């Protein structure tokens, strides 16, 4: 590739100041939250679908990989330039174009940070529910690429459920429009949802029509300590059977409680071996009754302590317990393998027990927390890769984790996507004919395989892979 | 095509008793609710995905069209054998395989009638919300093919929102598995939603994993008569802005009220020019409060009468008003063109005014009712095709209706699909590049174009079309 010529051609499209092949820009855009890196050839910051269409046209002609990128906060390598190419940074396209209060719709560009949209619509009494943990920095374009979730999904669903329509630049440089402004729409194939979760491999989203809801009037947070994970899991099913769907049903298992305890004093009884954080939302008038009913329903299931927040500060204190898990992990070991499995919610205890067994089998600490309401478990395998043979042990442990997940009727990714990190495991879940169908779609829309290549599908022999951002050293 | 040989080959797969090329069976499977008909060559009743895989393999080899069919109750010709071929009737595959109360999941075969599943899950305290008007006879396979909606969609969403996973026989005879049992799932492309609404053109659904909800404890029905459609439309927005999302928000415009009045005495004041039927559901304890709040919110908007049902009988009486519209239409004229447009809900009054203008322009009665909550209007153009020149007038009126719909930011089909009936209009809504993307997917998955050919995409020159089931005669 003649990089200088490419830079000049890109500069003619987006302006000299929005394209760079400098070492610093290439390194800055070489990694995401997976802590692996690969250098792109060029970094470009387009401002419109028209510019992107021209850039993609050029890349298609020259068969150069295109890597769409938002905040680069993904956990599975979705924005890593595994085969070099042009990183297309979408953060300049960060306008909220419209908030339509009557029709509960927002129209935005892909570079809008999720929490910013949430603040803007909440000011108008509206609500955009998807709440990935990264929402303060991740972008809506990235959320759509990965079909982001979050704690509120048990009641409100995932990103997919809020995307009504898209403008997309296809891998051949065409600008297409999918869906529309209506919830009901059966005009041709549902391209909207095909693009949601396609991890930037089928096209570049340049405009998004989102569905909004009225903002719930109030919310109420509870922390419930259980003597076992079985009790906590049974509580989840019992609450839902009791016709209450809380906005969040978060859990920490014994490994997570122990980990938090090691990092700081934890004001919970020692008999507590599982925690549920339950938040209900809706009309102020009904929340007290709902909270009381929940506590009544779950009381027989091994509850050792309950706290119901009476104020916003008390609610914040409860959420602080949950948020303290992630920072506490590093006291166990320096390297984190953060998986994102999902099983039917009644199988959560079985999965947790299997994770304990895998932890013992390979002598690696595994800490689990996540979204009990939808069976989405964040599995954190904490190791020190400087120890000899540890990389192999981790790989064996991950293999066993994904195998068990699929055997329990689950999925290897609930909200982080496949990217490069889970591509070696996708064939455990999808049979060859299903994968072949996905490949046929990829091939049909991106015949030259320029759009975020090397993602989702099982890696081919000899495919280049990224290096760790921090090399293990003795 | 050697029909006798084909029948023998099919009989070897499904048994002699489940295949027929008799005139009576071909005629019985030649039409749907569009009142047009085209004869298939053979009718086959398979019992399993394995049998279907073999049938499709055979059809693919011989390039014979395959027409999947449930109850044949579609409104847009989705199951019409426009190019002959094999009608694959799925009604023998009618087992409810599993209802998982803990995980709120049902697993069913495509031939299950929607209302039957609803009854079965409600017996267990669960709820399957999508409620197309055809639910007492239409099948879940057909609901998925067309992404069926219904009155409850304003609160609960459409069929797409309840499909978690599918088993599908592809046009090449492979059996694939999409999605799974989790709401959160980002493992490869979202094939599940690509198949939902694809009208049987990409494959045959042979097993369905559905998401369920807890059944709402109670419901409350209200009828509100308004002096204008503008008041009724403003009421819809005001209710939702008031943080109440009713389960249904149905409307009848002045044309529908007049039509019902002509058919039978209607106990509503003459000043009533629009009706909303509002039903809220949820906890018994909160419904009275919600109903009162709704009536308070909408009072300033030209309300001329309100009725709140105190009993199930009174609720039924209110719904009877709404259900009386369809049967009353035939007193206007014998031939009905039943369209299914959707516009952003704030544009409903503009659309209704445009429909009045179109009705006057061509001198054809147009009666409108439908789902105000999501802007989905059932437009009924009532004519007598025996009148000379009427076919042309109807086509001009439909053209104007769809043109206006798209100009108002709407869609030409909210819940009935495109099929053959709206294929001539799809290019009004979708630009050429978007249609080309859909065609590329169709071509990739069905290279020999055997799977329900002649549907969705704009008809080609010289394409055979079906004949009316009842020919106009003088």
PDB file of C-alpha atoms in Angstrom, chain A residues 63-293:
ATOM      1  CA  UNK A  63      -9.237  -3.595  -1.293  1.00  0.00           C
ATOM      2  CA  UNK A  64      -8.070  -1.835   1.877  1.00  0.00           C
ATOM      3  CA  UNK A  65      -9.669  -2.867   5.208  1.00  0.00           C
ATOM      4  CA  UNK A  66     -11.995  -0.288   6.815  1.00  0.00           C
ATOM      5  CA  UNK A  67     -12.352  -0.283  10.622  1.00  0.00           C
ATOM      6  CA  UNK A  68     -15.245   1.770  11.964  1.00  0.00           C
ATOM      7  CA  UNK A  69     -14.524   2.983  15.505  1.00  0.00           C
ATOM      8  CA  UNK A  70     -16.374   4.902  18.191  1.00  0.00           C
ATOM      9  CA  UNK A  71     -14.856   5.231  21.658  1.00  0.00           C
ATOM     10  CA  UNK A  72     -12.756   2.080  21.280  1.00  0.00           C
ATOM     11  CA  UNK A  73     -14.177   0.766  24.548  1.00  0.00           C
ATOM     12  CA  UNK A  74     -15.218  -2.667  23.273  1.00  0.00           C
ATOM     13  CA  UNK A  75     -14.300  -5.797  25.198  1.00  0.00           C
ATOM     14  CA  UNK A  76     -13.937  -8.225  22.297  1.00  0.00           C
ATOM     15  CA  UNK A  77     -11.641  -6.516  19.794  1.00  0.00           C
ATOM     16  CA  UNK A  78     -14.386  -5.275  17.477  1.00  0.00           C
ATOM     17  CA  UNK A  79     -12.427  -2.173  16.485  1.00  0.00           C
ATOM     18  CA  UNK A  80      -8.939  -3.721  16.311  1.00  0.00           C
ATOM     19  CA  UNK A  81      -7.250  -3.296  12.900  1.00  0.00           C
ATOM     20  CA  UNK A  82      -6.148  -6.935  12.716  1.00  0.00           C
ATOM     21  CA  UNK A  83      -5.235  -6.576   9.045  1.00  0.00           C
ATOM     22  CA  UNK A  84      -4.196  -2.923   9.131  1.00  0.00           C
ATOM     23  CA  UNK A  85      -6.091  -0.532   6.896  1.00  0.00           C
ATOM     24  CA  UNK A  86      -8.083   2.636   7.484  1.00  0.00           C
ATOM     25  CA  UNK A  87      -9.506   3.349  10.948  1.00  0.00           C
ATOM     26  CA  UNK A  88     -12.640   5.410  10.467  1.00  0.00           C
ATOM     27  CA  UNK A  89     -13.249   7.342  13.687  1.00  0.00           C
ATOM     28  CA  UNK A  90     -16.874   8.431  14.009  1.00  0.00           C
ATOM     29  CA  UNK A  91     -16.616  10.751  17.002  1.00  0.00           C
ATOM     30  CA  UNK A  92     -16.946  13.933  14.918  1.00  0.00           C
ATOM     31  CA  UNK A  93     -20.417  12.761  13.910  1.00  0.00           C
ATOM     32  CA  UNK A  94     -21.835  13.447  17.349  1.00  0.00           C
ATOM     33  CA  UNK A  95     -24.972  15.479  16.788  1.00  0.00           C
ATOM     34  CA  UNK A  96     -28.323  14.788  18.360  1.00  0.00           C
ATOM     35  CA  UNK A  97     -30.369  15.769  15.325  1.00  0.00           C
ATOM     36  CA  UNK A  98     -33.875  15.544  16.727  1.00  0.00           C
ATOM     37  CA  UNK A  99     -35.825  14.604  19.822  1.00  0.00           C
ATOM     38  CA  UNK A 100     -39.484  14.168  18.902  1.00  0.00           C
ATOM     39  CA  UNK A 101     -41.464  14.245  22.138  1.00  0.00           C
ATOM     40  CA  UNK A 102     -44.839  13.456  20.551  1.00  0.00           C
ATOM     41  CA  UNK A 103     -43.621  10.367  18.737  1.00  0.00           C
ATOM     42  CA  UNK A 104     -41.018   9.287  21.328  1.00  0.00           C
ATOM     43  CA  UNK A 105     -38.194   9.256  18.806  1.00  0.00           C
ATOM     44  CA  UNK A 106     -34.615  10.516  18.740  1.00  0.00           C
ATOM     45  CA  UNK A 107     -32.487  10.851  15.623  1.00  0.00           C
ATOM     46  CA  UNK A 108     -28.757  10.856  16.288  1.00  0.00           C
ATOM     47  CA  UNK A 109     -25.374  10.446  14.666  1.00  0.00           C
ATOM     48  CA  UNK A 110     -23.248   7.414  15.635  1.00  0.00           C
ATOM     49  CA  UNK A 111     -20.642   9.358  17.614  1.00  0.00           C
ATOM     50  CA  UNK A 112     -23.081  10.525  20.307  1.00  0.00           C
ATOM     51  CA  UNK A 113     -22.029   9.218  23.718  1.00  0.00           C
ATOM     52  CA  UNK A 114     -24.863   7.126  25.181  1.00  0.00           C
ATOM     53  CA  UNK A 115     -25.079   8.928  28.534  1.00  0.00           C
ATOM     54  CA  UNK A 116     -25.276  12.287  26.776  1.00  0.00           C
ATOM     55  CA  UNK A 117     -28.371  11.213  24.851  1.00  0.00           C
ATOM     56  CA  UNK A 118     -29.833   9.850  28.072  1.00  0.00           C
ATOM     57  CA  UNK A 119     -29.337  13.184  29.851  1.00  0.00           C
ATOM     58  CA  UNK A 120     -30.826  15.149  26.959  1.00  0.00           C
ATOM     59  CA  UNK A 121     -33.957  13.035  26.682  1.00  0.00           C
ATOM     60  CA  UNK A 122     -34.432  12.821  30.455  1.00  0.00           C
ATOM     61  CA  UNK A 123     -34.514  16.599  30.544  1.00  0.00           C
ATOM     62  CA  UNK A 124     -37.653  16.303  28.387  1.00  0.00           C
ATOM     63  CA  UNK A 125     -39.221  13.624  30.582  1.00  0.00           C
ATOM     64  CA  UNK A 126     -38.161  10.817  28.238  1.00  0.00           C
ATOM     65  CA  UNK A 127     -35.996   7.754  28.674  1.00  0.00           C
ATOM     66  CA  UNK A 128     -33.472   5.763  26.616  1.00  0.00           C
ATOM     67  CA  UNK A 129     -33.143   2.524  28.627  1.00  0.00           C
ATOM     68  CA  UNK A 130     -30.043   0.633  27.377  1.00  0.00           C
ATOM     69  CA  UNK A 131     -27.307   1.247  29.944  1.00  0.00           C
ATOM     70  CA  UNK A 132     -24.027  -0.534  29.215  1.00  0.00           C
ATOM     71  CA  UNK A 133     -21.467  -0.009  31.980  1.00  0.00           C
ATOM     72  CA  UNK A 134     -19.458   2.015  29.437  1.00  0.00           C
ATOM     73  CA  UNK A 135     -22.303   4.463  28.790  1.00  0.00           C
ATOM     74  CA  UNK A 136     -20.360   7.503  30.022  1.00  0.00           C
ATOM     75  CA  UNK A 137     -17.839   7.125  27.195  1.00  0.00           C
ATOM     76  CA  UNK A 138     -19.090   4.539  24.676  1.00  0.00           C
ATOM     77  CA  UNK A 139     -20.978   5.787  21.614  1.00  0.00           C
ATOM     78  CA  UNK A 140     -24.383   4.855  20.252  1.00  0.00           C
ATOM     79  CA  UNK A 141     -22.734   3.666  17.024  1.00  0.00           C
ATOM     80  CA  UNK A 142     -20.632   1.258  19.056  1.00  0.00           C
ATOM     81  CA  UNK A 143     -23.645   0.229  21.150  1.00  0.00           C
ATOM     82  CA  UNK A 144     -25.456  -0.650  17.929  1.00  0.00           C
ATOM     83  CA  UNK A 145     -22.476  -2.503  16.463  1.00  0.00           C
ATOM     84  CA  UNK A 146     -22.324  -4.735  19.551  1.00  0.00           C
ATOM     85  CA  UNK A 147     -26.055  -4.680  20.527  1.00  0.00           C
ATOM     86  CA  UNK A 148     -25.081  -3.357  23.957  1.00  0.00           C
ATOM     87  CA  UNK A 149     -27.042  -4.395  27.022  1.00  0.00           C
ATOM     88  CA  UNK A 150     -26.727  -3.446  30.667  1.00  0.00           C
ATOM     89  CA  UNK A 151     -28.485  -3.978  33.985  1.00  0.00           C
ATOM     90  CA  UNK A 152     -31.855  -2.581  32.885  1.00  0.00           C
ATOM     91  CA  UNK A 153     -32.330  -5.133  30.088  1.00  0.00           C
ATOM     92  CA  UNK A 154     -34.335  -7.559  32.204  1.00  0.00           C
ATOM     93  CA  UNK A 155     -37.230  -5.109  32.074  1.00  0.00           C
ATOM     94  CA  UNK A 156     -36.407  -2.925  29.083  1.00  0.00           C
ATOM     95  CA  UNK A 157     -34.556  -5.134  26.580  1.00  0.00           C
ATOM     96  CA  UNK A 158     -31.298  -4.444  24.757  1.00  0.00           C
ATOM     97  CA  UNK A 159     -30.125  -1.871  22.184  1.00  0.00           C
ATOM     98  CA  UNK A 160     -31.773  -3.845  19.372  1.00  0.00           C
ATOM     99  CA  UNK A 161     -35.178  -3.155  20.930  1.00  0.00           C
ATOM    100  CA  UNK A 162     -34.719   0.618  20.621  1.00  0.00           C
ATOM    101  CA  UNK A 163     -33.384   0.937  17.069  1.00  0.00           C
ATOM    102  CA  UNK A 164     -36.169   1.770  14.625  1.00  0.00           C
ATOM    103  CA  UNK A 165     -34.148   2.743  11.593  1.00  0.00           C
ATOM    104  CA  UNK A 166     -30.640   3.306  10.298  1.00  0.00           C
ATOM    105  CA  UNK A 167     -28.715   5.064   7.586  1.00  0.00           C
ATOM    106  CA  UNK A 168     -25.815   2.831   6.621  1.00  0.00           C
ATOM    107  CA  UNK A 169     -22.899   3.126   4.205  1.00  0.00           C
ATOM    108  CA  UNK A 170     -22.538  -0.356   2.715  1.00  0.00           C
ATOM    109  CA  UNK A 171     -19.167  -2.022   1.993  1.00  0.00           C
ATOM    110  CA  UNK A 172     -19.548  -0.982  -1.632  1.00  0.00           C
ATOM    111  CA  UNK A 173     -20.048   2.662  -0.673  1.00  0.00           C
ATOM    112  CA  UNK A 174     -23.811   2.897  -1.190  1.00  0.00           C
ATOM    113  CA  UNK A 175     -25.908   4.827   1.326  1.00  0.00           C
ATOM    114  CA  UNK A 176     -28.990   2.843   2.335  1.00  0.00           C
ATOM    115  CA  UNK A 177     -31.902   3.505   4.697  1.00  0.00           C
ATOM    116  CA  UNK A 178     -33.424   0.758   6.812  1.00  0.00           C
ATOM    117  CA  UNK A 179     -36.586   0.718   8.928  1.00  0.00           C
ATOM    118  CA  UNK A 180     -38.181   4.041   9.721  1.00  0.00           C
ATOM    119  CA  UNK A 181     -39.966   5.900  12.482  1.00  0.00           C
ATOM    120  CA  UNK A 182     -42.627   3.301  13.207  1.00  0.00           C
ATOM    121  CA  UNK A 183     -42.517   0.405  15.650  1.00  0.00           C
ATOM    122  CA  UNK A 184     -44.645  -1.514  13.183  1.00  0.00           C
ATOM    123  CA  UNK A 185     -42.864  -1.886   9.862  1.00  0.00           C
ATOM    124  CA  UNK A 186     -42.842  -4.931   7.613  1.00  0.00           C
ATOM    125  CA  UNK A 187     -41.571  -3.469   4.372  1.00  0.00           C
ATOM    126  CA  UNK A 188     -38.977  -5.923   3.108  1.00  0.00           C
ATOM    127  CA  UNK A 189     -36.274  -7.609   5.157  1.00  0.00           C
ATOM    128  CA  UNK A 190     -35.457  -6.344   8.629  1.00  0.00           C
ATOM    129  CA  UNK A 191     -32.068  -4.901   7.689  1.00  0.00           C
ATOM    130  CA  UNK A 192     -32.130  -2.711  10.802  1.00  0.00           C
ATOM    131  CA  UNK A 193     -31.692  -5.652  13.150  1.00  0.00           C
ATOM    132  CA  UNK A 194     -29.281  -7.350  10.761  1.00  0.00           C
ATOM    133  CA  UNK A 195     -26.950  -4.370  11.184  1.00  0.00           C
ATOM    134  CA  UNK A 196     -27.500  -4.169  14.967  1.00  0.00           C
ATOM    135  CA  UNK A 197     -24.897  -6.493  16.475  1.00  0.00           C
ATOM    136  CA  UNK A 198     -23.053  -7.043  13.189  1.00  0.00           C
ATOM    137  CA  UNK A 199     -19.933  -5.498  14.755  1.00  0.00           C
ATOM    138  CA  UNK A 200     -19.119  -3.191  11.878  1.00  0.00           C
ATOM    139  CA  UNK A 201     -18.641  -6.081   9.452  1.00  0.00           C
ATOM    140  CA  UNK A 202     -21.579  -5.287   7.153  1.00  0.00           C
ATOM    141  CA  UNK A 203     -21.469  -1.504   6.911  1.00  0.00           C
ATOM    142  CA  UNK A 204     -21.018   1.775   8.749  1.00  0.00           C
ATOM    143  CA  UNK A 205     -23.980   3.254  10.586  1.00  0.00           C
ATOM    144  CA  UNK A 206     -24.159   6.985   9.890  1.00  0.00           C
ATOM    145  CA  UNK A 207     -27.561   7.925  11.320  1.00  0.00           C
ATOM    146  CA  UNK A 208     -29.795   6.259  13.897  1.00  0.00           C
ATOM    147  CA  UNK A 209     -33.516   6.527  14.637  1.00  0.00           C
ATOM    148  CA  UNK A 210     -34.125   5.468  18.249  1.00  0.00           C
ATOM    149  CA  UNK A 211     -37.310   4.677  20.121  1.00  0.00           C
ATOM    150  CA  UNK A 212     -37.727   6.390  23.488  1.00  0.00           C
ATOM    151  CA  UNK A 213     -40.026   5.761  26.439  1.00  0.00           C
ATOM    152  CA  UNK A 214     -41.568   8.107  29.010  1.00  0.00           C
ATOM    153  CA  UNK A 215     -39.166   8.441  31.941  1.00  0.00           C
ATOM    154  CA  UNK A 216     -40.305   6.405  34.947  1.00  0.00           C
ATOM    155  CA  UNK A 217     -41.412   8.708  37.737  1.00  0.00           C
ATOM    156  CA  UNK A 218     -39.321   7.143  40.502  1.00  0.00           C
ATOM    157  CA  UNK A 219     -37.194   4.152  41.450  1.00  0.00           C
ATOM    158  CA  UNK A 220     -36.458   2.185  44.590  1.00  0.00           C
ATOM    159  CA  UNK A 221     -33.309   0.172  45.291  1.00  0.00           C
ATOM    160  CA  UNK A 222     -32.911  -2.851  47.548  1.00  0.00           C
ATOM    161  CA  UNK A 223     -29.966  -5.009  48.503  1.00  0.00           C
ATOM    162  CA  UNK A 224     -30.760  -8.556  49.594  1.00  0.00           C
ATOM    163  CA  UNK A 225     -28.109 -10.869  51.059  1.00  0.00           C
ATOM    164  CA  UNK A 226     -28.695 -14.630  50.616  1.00  0.00           C
ATOM    165  CA  UNK A 227     -27.059 -17.651  52.231  1.00  0.00           C
ATOM    166  CA  UNK A 228     -26.610 -19.290  48.798  1.00  0.00           C
ATOM    167  CA  UNK A 229     -26.619 -18.578  45.066  1.00  0.00           C
ATOM    168  CA  UNK A 230     -29.497 -21.072  44.722  1.00  0.00           C
ATOM    169  CA  UNK A 231     -31.657 -18.920  46.978  1.00  0.00           C
ATOM    170  CA  UNK A 232     -30.767 -15.810  44.980  1.00  0.00           C
ATOM    171  CA  UNK A 233     -31.546 -17.509  41.662  1.00  0.00           C
ATOM    172  CA  UNK A 234     -34.841 -18.880  42.972  1.00  0.00           C
ATOM    173  CA  UNK A 235     -35.659 -15.381  44.182  1.00  0.00           C
ATOM    174  CA  UNK A 236     -35.261 -14.021  40.655  1.00  0.00           C
ATOM    175  CA  UNK A 237     -37.746 -16.519  39.231  1.00  0.00           C
ATOM    176  CA  UNK A 238     -40.130 -16.032  42.177  1.00  0.00           C
ATOM    177  CA  UNK A 239     -40.209 -12.240  41.775  1.00  0.00           C
ATOM    178  CA  UNK A 240     -40.986 -12.498  38.067  1.00  0.00           C
ATOM    179  CA  UNK A 241     -43.602 -15.178  38.701  1.00  0.00           C
ATOM    180  CA  UNK A 242     -45.081 -12.734  41.210  1.00  0.00           C
ATOM    181  CA  UNK A 243     -45.762 -10.476  38.179  1.00  0.00           C
ATOM    182  CA  UNK A 244     -43.120  -7.918  39.085  1.00  0.00           C
ATOM    183  CA  UNK A 245     -40.376  -7.258  36.552  1.00  0.00           C
ATOM    184  CA  UNK A 246     -37.778  -5.094  38.303  1.00  0.00           C
ATOM    185  CA  UNK A 247     -35.758  -2.639  36.220  1.00  0.00           C
ATOM    186  CA  UNK A 248     -32.595  -4.369  37.435  1.00  0.00           C
ATOM    187  CA  UNK A 249     -31.828  -7.695  39.119  1.00  0.00           C
ATOM    188  CA  UNK A 250     -28.073  -7.680  39.620  1.00  0.00           C
ATOM    189  CA  UNK A 251     -26.159 -10.390  41.431  1.00  0.00           C
ATOM    190  CA  UNK A 252     -22.761 -11.015  43.017  1.00  0.00           C
ATOM    191  CA  UNK A 253     -21.773 -14.573  43.808  1.00  0.00           C
ATOM    192  CA  UNK A 254     -19.603 -15.741  46.741  1.00  0.00           C
ATOM    193  CA  UNK A 255     -16.402 -15.227  44.732  1.00  0.00           C
ATOM    194  CA  UNK A 256     -17.315 -11.584  44.092  1.00  0.00           C
ATOM    195  CA  UNK A 257     -18.297 -10.991  47.735  1.00  0.00           C
ATOM    196  CA  UNK A 258     -15.008 -12.503  48.932  1.00  0.00           C
ATOM    197  CA  UNK A 259     -13.083 -10.376  46.466  1.00  0.00           C
ATOM    198  CA  UNK A 260     -14.757  -7.156  47.609  1.00  0.00           C
ATOM    199  CA  UNK A 261     -14.117  -8.164  51.229  1.00  0.00           C
ATOM    200  CA  UNK A 262     -10.412  -8.593  50.518  1.00  0.00           C
ATOM    201  CA  UNK A 263     -10.205  -5.095  49.042  1.00  0.00           C
ATOM    202  CA  UNK A 264     -12.135  -3.201  51.729  1.00  0.00           C
ATOM    203  CA  UNK A 265     -14.351  -3.808  54.757  1.00  0.00           C
ATOM    204  CA  UNK A 266     -17.760  -4.991  53.590  1.00  0.00           C
ATOM    205  CA  UNK A 267     -20.677  -4.337  55.872  1.00  0.00           C
ATOM    206  CA  UNK A 268     -22.466  -7.655  55.188  1.00  0.00           C
ATOM    207  CA  UNK A 269     -22.810 -10.732  57.433  1.00  0.00           C
ATOM    208  CA  UNK A 270     -20.292 -13.542  56.864  1.00  0.00           C
ATOM    209  CA  UNK A 271     -23.161 -15.925  56.153  1.00  0.00           C
ATOM    210  CA  UNK A 272     -23.941 -13.897  53.021  1.00  0.00           C
ATOM    211  CA  UNK A 273     -22.861 -15.996  50.005  1.00  0.00           C
ATOM    212  CA  UNK A 274     -24.833 -14.207  47.307  1.00  0.00           C
ATOM    213  CA  UNK A 275     -26.238 -10.716  46.844  1.00  0.00           C
ATOM    214  CA  UNK A 276     -29.094  -9.444  44.732  1.00  0.00           C
ATOM    215  CA  UNK A 277     -29.461  -5.751  44.008  1.00  0.00           C
ATOM    216  CA  UNK A 278     -33.040  -5.169  42.990  1.00  0.00           C
ATOM    217  CA  UNK A 279     -34.359  -1.900  41.632  1.00  0.00           C
ATOM    218  CA  UNK A 280     -37.990  -1.313  40.757  1.00  0.00           C
ATOM    219  CA  UNK A 281     -39.158   1.755  38.850  1.00  0.00           C
ATOM    220  CA  UNK A 282     -42.452   3.317  37.848  1.00  0.00           C
ATOM    221  CA  UNK A 283     -45.127   5.352  39.624  1.00  0.00           C
ATOM    222  CA  UNK A 284     -43.947   6.639  43.001  1.00  0.00           C
ATOM    223  CA  UNK A 285     -47.258   5.522  44.548  1.00  0.00           C
ATOM    224  CA  UNK A 286     -46.773   1.857  43.704  1.00  0.00           C
ATOM    225  CA  UNK A 287     -43.070   1.384  44.494  1.00  0.00           C
ATOM    226  CA  UNK A 288     -43.369   0.934  48.259  1.00  0.00           C
ATOM    227  CA  UNK A 289     -45.981  -1.752  47.750  1.00  0.00           C
ATOM    228  CA  UNK A 290     -43.855  -3.500  45.112  1.00  0.00           C
ATOM    229  CA  UNK A 291     -40.777  -3.459  47.337  1.00  0.00           C
ATOM    230  CA  UNK A 292     -42.742  -4.931  50.234  1.00  0.00           C
ATOM    231  CA  UNK A 293     -44.192  -7.630  47.982  1.00  0.00           C
TER     232      UNK A 293
END
